[in-house]
Coordinates of C-alpha atoms in Angstrom, one line a residue:
Chain A
X1 CA -4.0 -17.3 -7.7
X2 CA -7.5 -16.6 -5.7
X3 CA -8.0 -19.1 -3.1
X4 CA -10.9 -17.3 -1.4
X5 CA -12.6 -19.7 1.1
X6 CA -15.8 -17.9 0.4
X7 CA -16.2 -19.3 -3.2
X8 CA -19.0 -21.8 -3.8
X9 CA -18.3 -25.3 -3.2
X10 CA -18.4 -26.1 -7.0
X11 CA -15.0 -24.2 -7.4
X12 CA -13.5 -26.3 -4.5
X13 CA -12.2 -29.6 -6.0
X14 CA -13.3 -32.5 -3.7
X15 CA -9.9 -34.1 -3.5
X16 CA -9.0 -36.2 -0.5
X17 CA -6.2 -34.7 1.4
X18 CA -4.7 -37.4 3.6
X19 CA -3.7 -35.2 6.5
X20 CA -2.7 -38.0 8.7
X21 CA -0.2 -39.1 6.1
X22 CA 1.2 -35.7 5.9
X23 CA 1.4 -35.4 9.6
X24 CA 3.3 -38.6 9.8
X25 CA 6.0 -36.9 7.7
X26 CA 6.8 -34.2 10.4
X27 CA 8.4 -35.7 13.4
X28 CA 7.9 -32.8 15.7
X29 CA 4.1 -33.2 15.6
X30 CA 4.2 -36.2 17.9
X31 CA 5.6 -33.8 20.7
X32 CA 3.5 -33.3 23.8
X33 CA 3.4 -29.8 25.3
X34 CA 2.6 -29.6 29.0
X35 CA 1.3 -33.3 28.5
X36 CA -1.0 -32.2 25.8
X37 CA -1.0 -32.6 22.0
X38 CA 0.9 -29.9 20.2
X39 CA -1.5 -27.9 18.3
X40 CA 0.8 -25.7 16.1
X41 CA -0.8 -22.5 14.7
X42 CA 2.1 -20.4 14.3
X43 CA 3.3 -21.5 10.8
X44 CA 3.4 -17.9 9.5
X45 CA 6.3 -17.7 12.0
X46 CA 8.0 -20.7 10.9
X47 CA 6.8 -24.1 9.4
X48 CA 7.9 -27.5 10.8
X49 CA 10.2 -29.7 8.8
X50 CA 9.4 -33.1 7.0
X51 CA 11.9 -35.9 7.8
X52 CA 13.2 -35.4 4.4
X53 CA 14.5 -32.0 5.0
X54 CA 16.1 -33.0 8.3
X55 CA 17.8 -35.9 6.6
X56 CA 19.1 -33.7 3.8
X57 CA 20.8 -31.6 6.2
X58 CA 22.2 -34.3 8.5
X59 CA 23.2 -36.2 5.4
X60 CA 25.0 -33.4 4.0
X61 CA 27.1 -33.2 7.2
X62 CA 27.7 -37.0 7.5
X63 CA 28.2 -37.7 3.9
X64 CA 28.8 -34.9 1.6
X65 CA 30.3 -32.0 3.6
X66 CA 32.6 -29.9 1.7
X67 CA 33.1 -26.3 0.6
X68 CA 31.9 -25.5 -2.9
X69 CA 32.8 -23.9 -6.1
X70 CA 36.7 -23.9 -5.5
X71 CA 37.8 -27.4 -4.9
X72 CA 39.4 -29.9 -7.3
X73 CA 38.6 -32.9 -5.1
X74 CA 35.6 -35.1 -5.5
X75 CA 33.7 -34.1 -2.3
X76 CA 33.7 -30.3 -3.4
X77 CA 32.7 -31.2 -6.9
X78 CA 29.9 -33.3 -5.7
X79 CA 28.7 -30.8 -3.2
X80 CA 28.8 -28.0 -5.8
X81 CA 26.7 -30.0 -8.1
X82 CA 24.1 -30.7 -5.4
X83 CA 24.1 -27.0 -4.5
X84 CA 23.7 -25.8 -8.1
X85 CA 21.0 -28.4 -8.6
X86 CA 18.9 -26.6 -6.0
X87 CA 19.4 -23.4 -7.8
X88 CA 17.8 -24.9 -10.8
X89 CA 15.0 -26.4 -8.6
X90 CA 14.3 -22.9 -7.2
X91 CA 14.3 -21.4 -10.7
X92 CA 11.6 -24.0 -11.7
X93 CA 9.6 -23.3 -8.4
X94 CA 9.5 -19.7 -9.2
X95 CA 8.9 -19.9 -13.0
X96 CA 12.0 -18.0 -13.6
X97 CA 13.8 -18.4 -17.1
X98 CA 17.4 -18.9 -15.9
X99 CA 19.2 -20.4 -12.9
X100 CA 21.5 -17.3 -12.9
X101 CA 18.4 -15.2 -11.8
X102 CA 18.4 -16.9 -8.4
X103 CA 20.5 -15.8 -5.5
X104 CA 20.8 -17.6 -2.3
X105 CA 20.9 -15.7 0.8
X106 CA 19.7 -15.7 4.5
X107 CA 16.0 -14.8 3.9
X108 CA 13.6 -12.5 2.7
X109 CA 14.7 -9.8 5.0
X110 CA 18.2 -10.0 3.6
X111 CA 16.8 -10.1 0.0
X112 CA 14.9 -6.9 0.6
X113 CA 18.0 -5.1 2.0
X114 CA 20.1 -6.3 -1.0
X115 CA 17.7 -4.9 -3.5
X116 CA 17.2 -1.8 -1.5
X117 CA 21.0 -1.1 -1.3
X118 CA 22.2 -2.4 -4.5
X119 CA 19.3 -1.6 -6.8
X120 CA 17.2 1.1 -5.4
X121 CA 19.6 3.3 -3.7
X122 CA 21.8 4.2 -6.7
X123 CA 18.8 5.2 -8.6
X124 CA 17.4 7.6 -5.9
X125 CA 17.6 11.4 -6.0
X126 CA 16.3 14.0 -3.6
X127 CA 12.6 14.0 -3.8
X128 CA 12.1 10.7 -5.6
X129 CA 9.5 8.3 -4.3
X130 CA 9.3 4.7 -3.0
X131 CA 5.9 3.1 -2.6
X132 CA 5.3 0.3 -0.2
X133 CA 1.9 -1.1 0.8
X134 CA 0.4 -0.1 4.2
X135 CA 0.5 -3.9 5.3
X136 CA 4.3 -4.3 5.0
X137 CA 6.2 -6.3 7.6
X138 CA 9.0 -4.2 9.0
X139 CA 11.4 -5.8 6.6
X140 CA 9.5 -4.1 3.8
X141 CA 9.7 -0.6 5.3
X142 CA 12.8 -0.1 7.5
X143 CA 15.4 -0.8 4.6
X144 CA 13.6 1.8 2.3
X145 CA 13.4 4.3 5.3
X146 CA 17.1 3.9 5.6
X147 CA 17.9 4.7 2.0
X148 CA 15.4 7.4 1.9
X149 CA 17.0 9.0 4.9
X150 CA 20.3 8.7 3.1
X151 CA 19.1 10.1 -0.2
X152 CA 16.4 12.6 0.7
X153 CA 13.8 10.5 -1.2
X154 CA 10.3 9.9 0.3
X155 CA 8.6 6.8 1.4
X156 CA 4.8 6.5 0.7
X157 CA 2.3 3.8 2.0
X158 CA -0.6 2.6 0.0
X159 CA -3.7 3.0 2.5
X160 CA -5.5 -0.2 3.7
X161 CA -9.2 -0.3 3.7
X162 CA -11.4 -1.7 6.8
X163 CA -11.4 -5.2 5.3
X164 CA -7.6 -5.2 5.3
X165 CA -7.3 -4.9 1.5
X166 CA -5.2 -2.4 -0.3
X167 CA -6.9 0.6 -1.8
X168 CA -6.0 0.0 -5.4
X169 CA -7.3 3.3 -6.7
X170 CA -5.1 5.1 -4.0
X171 CA -2.2 3.2 -5.2
X172 CA -2.6 4.3 -8.7
X173 CA -3.0 7.8 -7.5
X174 CA 0.3 7.5 -5.6
X175 CA 2.2 6.3 -8.8
X176 CA 3.6 9.2 -10.6
X177 CA 6.8 10.4 -12.5
X178 CA 8.9 10.4 -9.3
X179 CA 8.0 7.0 -8.2
X180 CA 11.1 4.9 -8.6
X181 CA 10.3 1.7 -6.8
X182 CA 7.5 -0.3 -5.4
X183 CA 7.7 -3.0 -2.8
X184 CA 4.7 -5.0 -1.8
X185 CA 3.9 -8.0 0.3
X186 CA 2.3 -10.8 -1.6
X187 CA 0.5 -12.1 1.4
X188 CA 0.2 -9.9 4.5
X189 CA 1.6 -11.8 7.6
X190 CA -0.7 -10.0 10.0
X191 CA -3.9 -10.0 7.9
X192 CA -3.6 -13.0 5.5
X193 CA -4.5 -10.6 2.7
X194 CA -3.3 -11.7 -0.7
X195 CA -2.5 -8.7 -2.9
X196 CA -3.1 -8.2 -6.6
X197 CA 0.6 -8.2 -7.2
X198 CA 0.4 -8.7 -11.0
X199 CA -1.9 -5.7 -11.6
X200 CA 0.2 -3.7 -9.2
X201 CA 3.4 -4.6 -11.1
X202 CA 1.9 -3.6 -14.4
X203 CA 0.7 -0.3 -13.0
X204 CA 4.3 0.4 -11.6
X205 CA 6.0 -0.5 -14.9
X206 CA 3.6 2.0 -16.7
X207 CA 5.3 4.8 -14.7
X208 CA 8.8 3.4 -15.2
X209 CA 9.2 2.1 -11.7
X210 CA 10.5 -1.5 -10.8
X211 CA 8.8 -3.8 -8.3
X212 CA 10.0 -6.2 -5.5
X213 CA 7.5 -8.6 -4.2
X214 CA 7.9 -10.1 -0.7
X215 CA 6.7 -13.6 -1.1
X216 CA 7.5 -14.8 2.4
X217 CA 4.0 -15.8 3.4
X218 CA 3.1 -16.9 -0.3
X219 CA 5.6 -19.4 -1.4
X220 CA 4.5 -22.1 0.9
X221 CA 0.9 -21.9 -0.2
X222 CA 0.5 -20.7 -3.8
X223 CA 2.3 -21.9 -6.9
X224 CA 4.2 -19.1 -8.3
X225 CA 5.4 -17.9 -11.7
X226 CA 7.4 -14.7 -11.5
X227 CA 7.5 -14.3 -15.3
X228 CA 3.6 -14.2 -15.3
X229 CA 3.6 -11.8 -12.3
X230 CA 6.2 -9.6 -14.2
X231 CA 8.0 -8.5 -11.1
X232 CA 11.5 -7.3 -11.2
X233 CA 12.4 -9.1 -7.9
X234 CA 10.8 -11.7 -5.9
X235 CA 12.1 -13.3 -2.4
X236 CA 11.0 -15.9 -0.3
X237 CA 12.4 -17.7 3.0
X238 CA 13.3 -21.4 3.4
X239 CA 11.9 -21.8 6.7
X240 CA 8.4 -20.7 5.8
X241 CA 8.3 -23.4 3.0
X242 CA 9.1 -26.4 5.4
X243 CA 12.7 -25.9 4.9
X244 CA 15.3 -24.8 7.3
X245 CA 16.2 -21.3 8.8
X246 CA 19.0 -19.3 7.6
X247 CA 18.3 -19.8 3.9
X248 CA 16.0 -17.8 1.4
X249 CA 16.3 -17.0 -2.3
X250 CA 15.9 -13.8 -4.3
X251 CA 14.8 -13.8 -7.9
X252 CA 15.8 -10.8 -10.0
X253 CA 15.6 -10.3 -13.8
X254 CA 19.0 -11.1 -15.2
X255 CA 19.7 -7.6 -16.8
X256 CA 19.0 -5.8 -13.6
X257 CA 21.1 -8.3 -11.5
X258 CA 23.9 -8.1 -14.2
X259 CA 24.2 -4.2 -13.9
X260 CA 23.7 -4.0 -10.1
X261 CA 26.8 -3.4 -8.0
X262 CA 27.5 -6.2 -5.4
X263 CA 25.9 -6.2 -1.9
X264 CA 28.7 -7.9 0.2
X265 CA 32.3 -8.2 -0.8
X266 CA 34.5 -11.0 -0.3
X267 CA 35.5 -14.2 -1.7
X268 CA 33.5 -16.0 -4.4
X269 CA 32.0 -12.9 -5.7
X270 CA 35.1 -11.9 -7.4
X271 CA 37.1 -13.1 -10.5
X272 CA 40.3 -11.5 -9.5
X273 CA 41.7 -9.4 -6.7
X274 CA 44.7 -7.3 -6.3
X275 CA 45.4 -4.4 -3.9
X276 CA 44.9 -1.9 -6.8
X277 CA 41.8 -3.4 -8.5
X278 CA 39.0 -6.1 -8.4
X279 CA 36.8 -7.5 -10.9
X280 CA 33.6 -8.8 -9.8
X281 CA 32.3 -12.2 -10.6
X282 CA 29.1 -12.6 -12.8
X283 CA 25.7 -13.1 -11.7
X284 CA 24.7 -14.9 -9.4
X285 CA 27.9 -15.5 -7.7
X286 CA 28.4 -11.7 -7.7
X287 CA 25.9 -11.6 -4.7
X288 CA 27.0 -14.9 -3.0
X289 CA 30.0 -13.6 -1.1
X290 CA 31.8 -16.0 1.3
X291 CA 30.8 -19.6 2.0
X292 CA 27.2 -20.0 1.8
X293 CA 24.7 -21.9 3.9
X294 CA 25.3 -25.0 2.0
X295 CA 23.4 -27.4 4.2
X296 CA 20.6 -24.8 4.3
X297 CA 20.4 -24.8 0.5
X298 CA 20.3 -28.6 0.4
X299 CA 17.6 -28.6 3.1
X300 CA 15.7 -26.0 1.1
X301 CA 15.9 -28.3 -2.0
X302 CA 14.5 -31.3 -0.2
X303 CA 11.7 -29.1 1.2
X304 CA 10.9 -27.9 -2.3
X305 CA 11.0 -31.5 -3.5
X306 CA 8.6 -32.5 -0.9
X307 CA 6.1 -29.6 -1.6
X308 CA 6.1 -30.0 -5.2
X309 CA 5.6 -33.8 -4.8
X310 CA 2.2 -33.0 -3.2
X311 CA -1.0 -32.1 -4.9
X312 CA -0.7 -28.4 -4.4
X313 CA -4.2 -27.6 -5.4
X314 CA -5.5 -30.1 -3.0
X315 CA -3.2 -28.6 -0.3
X316 CA -4.5 -25.0 -1.0
X317 CA -8.1 -26.5 -0.8
X318 CA -7.3 -28.0 2.6
X319 CA -5.7 -24.9 3.8
X320 CA -8.8 -22.7 2.5
X321 CA -11.1 -25.2 4.2
X322 CA -9.2 -24.7 7.5
X323 CA -9.5 -20.9 7.3
X324 CA -13.3 -21.2 6.4
X325 CA -14.0 -23.5 9.3
X326 CA -11.8 -21.4 11.7
X327 CA -13.5 -18.1 10.6
X328 CA -17.0 -19.9 11.0
X329 CA -16.3 -21.1 14.5
X330 CA -14.6 -18.0 16.0
X331 CA -18.1 -16.4 15.3
X332 CA -19.2 -18.4 18.5
X333 CA -16.9 -16.4 20.8
X334 CA -18.4 -13.2 22.2
X335 CA -16.7 -10.0 21.6
X336 CA -14.3 -11.6 19.1
X337 CA -13.2 -9.3 16.2
X338 CA -11.4 -10.6 13.2
X339 CA -8.8 -8.3 12.0
X340 CA -8.3 -8.8 8.3
X341 CA -11.3 -10.0 6.3
X342 CA -10.2 -9.5 2.8
X343 CA -12.1 -11.3 0.1
X344 CA -8.9 -13.1 -1.3
X345 CA -7.1 -14.4 1.9
X346 CA -4.5 -16.7 2.8
X347 CA -4.9 -19.2 5.9
X348 CA -4.0 -16.6 8.5
X349 CA -6.6 -15.6 11.1
X350 CA -5.9 -12.7 13.2
X351 CA -8.3 -11.7 15.9
X352 CA -8.8 -9.7 19.2
X353 CA -11.1 -10.2 22.0
X354 CA -12.4 -6.7 22.9
X355 CA -11.9 -7.3 26.8
X356 CA -8.9 -9.6 26.9
X357 CA -5.3 -8.6 25.8
X358 CA -3.7 -10.8 23.1
X359 CA -0.9 -11.7 25.6
X360 CA -3.3 -13.1 28.1
X361 CA -5.1 -15.1 25.4
X362 CA -1.9 -16.5 24.0
X363 CA -0.7 -17.4 27.6
X364 CA -4.0 -19.5 28.2
X365 CA -3.9 -21.1 24.7
X366 CA -0.3 -22.1 25.3
X367 CA -1.3 -24.0 28.5
X368 CA -3.7 -26.0 26.3
X369 CA -0.8 -27.0 24.0
X370 CA -2.0 -24.5 21.3
X371 CA 0.7 -22.4 19.7
X372 CA -0.4 -19.0 18.3
X373 CA 1.4 -15.7 18.0
X374 CA 0.2 -12.6 20.0
X375 CA 1.8 -9.4 19.4
X376 CA 2.3 -6.8 16.6
X377 CA 3.8 -9.6 14.2
X378 CA 6.6 -7.1 13.1
X379 CA 3.9 -5.1 11.5
X380 CA 3.1 -2.1 13.8
X381 CA 1.7 0.0 11.1
X382 CA -1.0 -2.6 10.5
X383 CA -1.8 -2.6 14.2
X384 CA -1.9 1.0 14.1
X385 CA -4.4 1.0 11.3
X386 CA -6.8 -1.1 13.0
X387 CA -6.2 0.5 16.3
X388 CA -5.3 -2.5 18.3
X389 CA -2.1 -2.9 20.3
X390 CA -1.7 -6.4 19.1
X391 CA -3.6 -9.4 17.8
X392 CA -3.7 -13.2 18.3
X393 CA -2.7 -15.0 15.1
X394 CA -3.5 -18.4 14.1
X395 CA -1.8 -19.5 10.9
X396 CA -2.6 -22.8 9.3
X397 CA -0.5 -25.2 7.0
X398 CA -0.4 -28.6 5.4
X399 CA -0.5 -30.6 8.6
X400 CA -3.3 -28.8 10.5
X401 CA -6.7 -30.2 11.0
X402 CA -10.3 -29.2 11.7
X403 CA -10.0 -31.1 15.0
X404 CA -7.2 -28.9 16.0
X405 CA -9.3 -25.7 15.2
X406 CA -12.1 -27.2 17.4
X407 CA -9.7 -27.5 20.1
X408 CA -8.8 -23.8 19.7
X409 CA -12.4 -22.9 20.0
X410 CA -12.7 -24.8 23.1
X411 CA -9.7 -23.1 24.5
X412 CA -11.1 -19.7 23.6
X413 CA -14.3 -20.6 25.6
X414 CA -11.8 -21.4 28.5
X415 CA -10.1 -18.0 28.1
X416 CA -13.5 -16.3 28.7
X417 CA -14.1 -18.5 31.7
X418 CA -10.7 -17.5 33.3
X419 CA -11.5 -13.9 32.7
X420 CA -15.2 -13.8 33.8
Chain B
X1 CA 4.2 -28.0 35.0
X2 CA 3.0 -24.6 35.6
X3 CA -0.8 -24.1 36.5
X4 CA -2.5 -21.2 35.0
X5 CA -3.8 -20.6 38.6
X6 CA -0.2 -19.7 39.5
X7 CA -0.4 -16.8 37.1
X8 CA -4.1 -15.7 36.9
X9 CA -4.8 -15.7 40.6
X10 CA -8.0 -14.3 41.9
X11 CA -6.3 -11.2 43.1
X12 CA -4.5 -10.6 39.8
X13 CA -7.8 -10.9 37.8
X14 CA -9.6 -8.6 40.2
X15 CA -6.9 -5.8 39.8
X16 CA -6.7 -6.3 36.0
X17 CA -10.5 -5.9 35.8
X18 CA -11.0 -3.2 38.4
X19 CA -7.6 -1.4 38.5
X20 CA -7.0 0.8 41.5
X21 CA -5.9 4.4 41.3
X22 CA -6.3 4.3 37.5
X23 CA -6.1 8.1 36.9
X24 CA -3.6 10.7 35.9
X25 CA -2.2 13.1 38.5
X26 CA -2.0 16.9 37.9
X27 CA 0.0 17.6 41.0
X28 CA 2.5 14.8 40.3
X29 CA 6.0 15.5 41.6
X30 CA 7.5 12.6 39.6
X31 CA 6.2 10.7 36.5
X32 CA 7.6 8.4 33.9
X33 CA 6.1 6.4 30.8
X34 CA 7.1 2.6 30.1
X35 CA 6.3 0.6 27.1
X36 CA 6.8 -3.1 26.3
X37 CA 7.4 -3.2 22.5
X38 CA 6.8 -6.9 22.2
X39 CA 3.2 -6.8 23.1
X40 CA 2.2 -3.1 23.2
X41 CA 1.8 -2.8 26.9
X42 CA 1.9 0.9 27.9
X43 CA 1.9 2.5 31.5
X44 CA 2.3 6.1 32.8
X45 CA 3.2 6.1 36.5
X46 CA 2.6 9.3 38.6
X47 CA 3.9 10.0 42.2
X48 CA 3.4 12.8 44.5
X49 CA 6.2 12.7 47.0
X50 CA 6.4 15.2 50.0
X51 CA 9.4 15.0 52.3
X52 CA 10.5 11.8 50.9
X53 CA 7.3 9.9 51.4
X54 CA 5.0 8.8 48.7
X55 CA 1.8 10.5 49.3
X56 CA 0.0 9.5 46.2
X57 CA 0.5 7.0 43.2
X58 CA -1.5 6.6 40.2
X59 CA -1.3 5.1 36.9
X60 CA -2.7 5.2 33.4
X61 CA -2.2 3.0 30.4
X62 CA -3.2 -0.1 28.5
X63 CA -2.0 -3.5 28.5
X64 CA -2.5 -7.3 29.4
X65 CA -4.0 -8.4 32.6
X66 CA -0.6 -9.1 34.2
X67 CA 0.8 -5.7 33.5
X68 CA -2.4 -3.9 34.6
X69 CA -2.6 -5.8 37.7
X70 CA 1.0 -5.4 38.6
X71 CA 0.6 -1.4 38.1
X72 CA -2.5 -1.4 40.2
X73 CA -1.1 -3.4 43.0
X74 CA 2.0 -1.2 42.9
X75 CA -0.1 1.9 43.7
X76 CA -1.7 0.4 46.6
X77 CA 1.4 -1.1 48.0
X78 CA 3.7 2.0 47.7
X79 CA 1.4 4.7 49.2
X80 CA 2.7 6.0 52.5
X81 CA 6.2 4.5 52.1
X82 CA 9.4 6.4 52.0
X83 CA 11.4 6.7 48.7
X84 CA 14.0 4.4 50.1
X85 CA 11.4 1.7 51.1
X86 CA 10.0 2.0 47.5
X87 CA 13.4 1.3 46.1
X88 CA 13.9 -1.7 48.4
X89 CA 10.5 -3.0 47.5
X90 CA 11.4 -2.7 43.6
X91 CA 14.5 -4.8 44.1
X92 CA 12.6 -7.5 46.1
X93 CA 9.9 -7.6 43.6
X94 CA 12.1 -7.8 40.8
X95 CA 14.3 -10.5 42.5
X96 CA 11.1 -12.6 43.2
X97 CA 9.9 -12.5 39.7
X98 CA 13.3 -13.2 38.0
X99 CA 14.2 -15.9 40.6
X100 CA 17.4 -13.8 41.7
X101 CA 16.1 -13.3 45.1
X102 CA 19.0 -14.9 47.0
X103 CA 16.8 -16.4 49.6
X104 CA 14.3 -13.5 49.8
X105 CA 11.0 -14.7 51.4
X106 CA 8.2 -13.7 48.9
X107 CA 5.8 -13.5 52.0
X108 CA 7.7 -10.4 53.0
X109 CA 6.2 -8.7 49.9
X110 CA 2.8 -9.3 51.4
X111 CA 0.1 -9.0 48.7
X112 CA 2.8 -8.6 45.9
X113 CA 3.7 -12.3 46.6
X114 CA 0.7 -13.2 44.3
X115 CA 3.2 -12.5 41.4
X116 CA 5.5 -15.1 42.5
X117 CA 4.0 -17.5 39.8
X118 CA 5.1 -15.3 37.0
X119 CA 8.6 -16.6 37.1
X120 CA 7.2 -19.9 35.6
X121 CA 6.0 -17.9 32.6
X122 CA 9.0 -16.3 31.2
X123 CA 7.3 -14.5 28.4
X124 CA 5.3 -12.7 30.8
X125 CA 8.0 -11.4 33.2
X126 CA 8.3 -8.1 31.4
X127 CA 4.5 -7.5 31.8
X128 CA 4.9 -7.8 35.5
X129 CA 8.0 -5.7 35.9
X130 CA 7.1 -2.9 33.4
X131 CA 5.2 -0.7 36.0
X132 CA 8.0 -1.2 38.4
X133 CA 10.9 -0.4 36.1
X134 CA 8.7 2.7 35.0
X135 CA 8.3 3.6 38.8
X136 CA 12.1 3.4 39.2
X137 CA 12.4 5.8 36.3
X138 CA 9.8 8.1 37.8
X139 CA 11.6 8.0 41.3
X140 CA 15.0 8.6 39.8
X141 CA 13.6 11.6 37.7
X142 CA 14.6 10.1 34.2
X143 CA 11.3 11.7 33.3
X144 CA 11.4 12.5 29.5
X145 CA 13.1 9.3 28.7
X146 CA 10.6 6.5 27.9
X147 CA 11.3 3.4 29.8
X148 CA 11.2 0.3 27.7
X149 CA 11.6 -3.3 28.6
X150 CA 14.2 -4.0 25.8

């Protein structure tokens, strides 16, 4: 799992990554912004889509459109097959054992809410504890705050060290007989830190607690194997793995999903309904009420097909090299501080300039055609931990280049000029 | 196409680096706090009004260049105005920035006209108006309720 950019060069395979060929797959990359080439460094917010994904979505509506699971006619059966084929794809992508362990929903945030409501809350008594990492996205905090408030349980946060890594020993000390559940981000969207989720899952299981891993920032970069990780739940979002928005997947161990009450009620998730009684459908349909985002699922399928057709090790090497290059070059800018310098880090670079506000930096970079994110990244506790109101975040993906990073550095010098 | 010079004019940069009246006020008659949750801009506005006239204005807080400059220029501009004049200025300023000015001539706002370019940068409008919304809150004695741009 480690993809540290600081490992010696002998560990980085010298595989040629044809970034120009990759870029030609993504139509939006030919856009000009204020007459300048688009330099898109906001991939942690959302990734761009290859033509194959766009075609899968428009193709569904122009050729295959139908509602699924219920029809006896050809279009419905065909669409149902296509939809369920993606469920199998996601199962393979995550390394799960059964397709029934994959639930389609809107995204990672909805997945966490489903698990919090349907799995965790029924198990909570007053005084019980839920542990989350100190670097969670708000989606990994608020759903648990809500159920803690409703049950009298307590929410505890694992401390983060100055490098932006979780304090593992502090985590072990937090675990105890009252720990009922642990939720951790696999990769921090603000810091880029890759957490030791396998070891953390083992530790949680030793005290009898189940584990949810938020894989939103991991799924597009690292090959995953949920059985190896051992986690009870894992979620990711389609739009961060080069797929469409409005779709994501939740993996859950079959036995857990089977005994969980449903999250939303409605059609499709039932076997029979009368006004007196209801019999719920089996997993996974039990958790897929209503007509799903069928086009989104098919788009996700195309995205995963695209991603897995690439040499993923070469892709990771490329992204690690981008991170290494960017980290090295930003050292040329005076008074620039990198926020998040974990030893195991994904291709996310968060930084501040001591004398210039991230919002101002972001605006000036924008005028150069460079898209970064400036703000708290839905991770206000992380900002508080590092005592900054906000950071500028550049996040890299398959189609970014070293030349683009050099352009960012030029633009940062320009920011200095404007404010001198 | 919007020029950065429209946004980061000399005057604005000057006020952001050397903000005027950047202090708290012990004898304030009105005060309010404002916050932009999207980027973390914070501002506290202090007023000392006597007989309906703004005798002293100051601010504290931290934020981007636009929000700092806006607060700084506000404190210079408002000094000596009546409360009614201050309210009218808020309406004009807000109208100029959001483009809902109904034919208002930005020149009538004097130095504050430098912010007319902010409208071209929609993401920054809230930075420019934060201090003014907070001022409104202070003048209307909603003190205790934090003003937010959301």
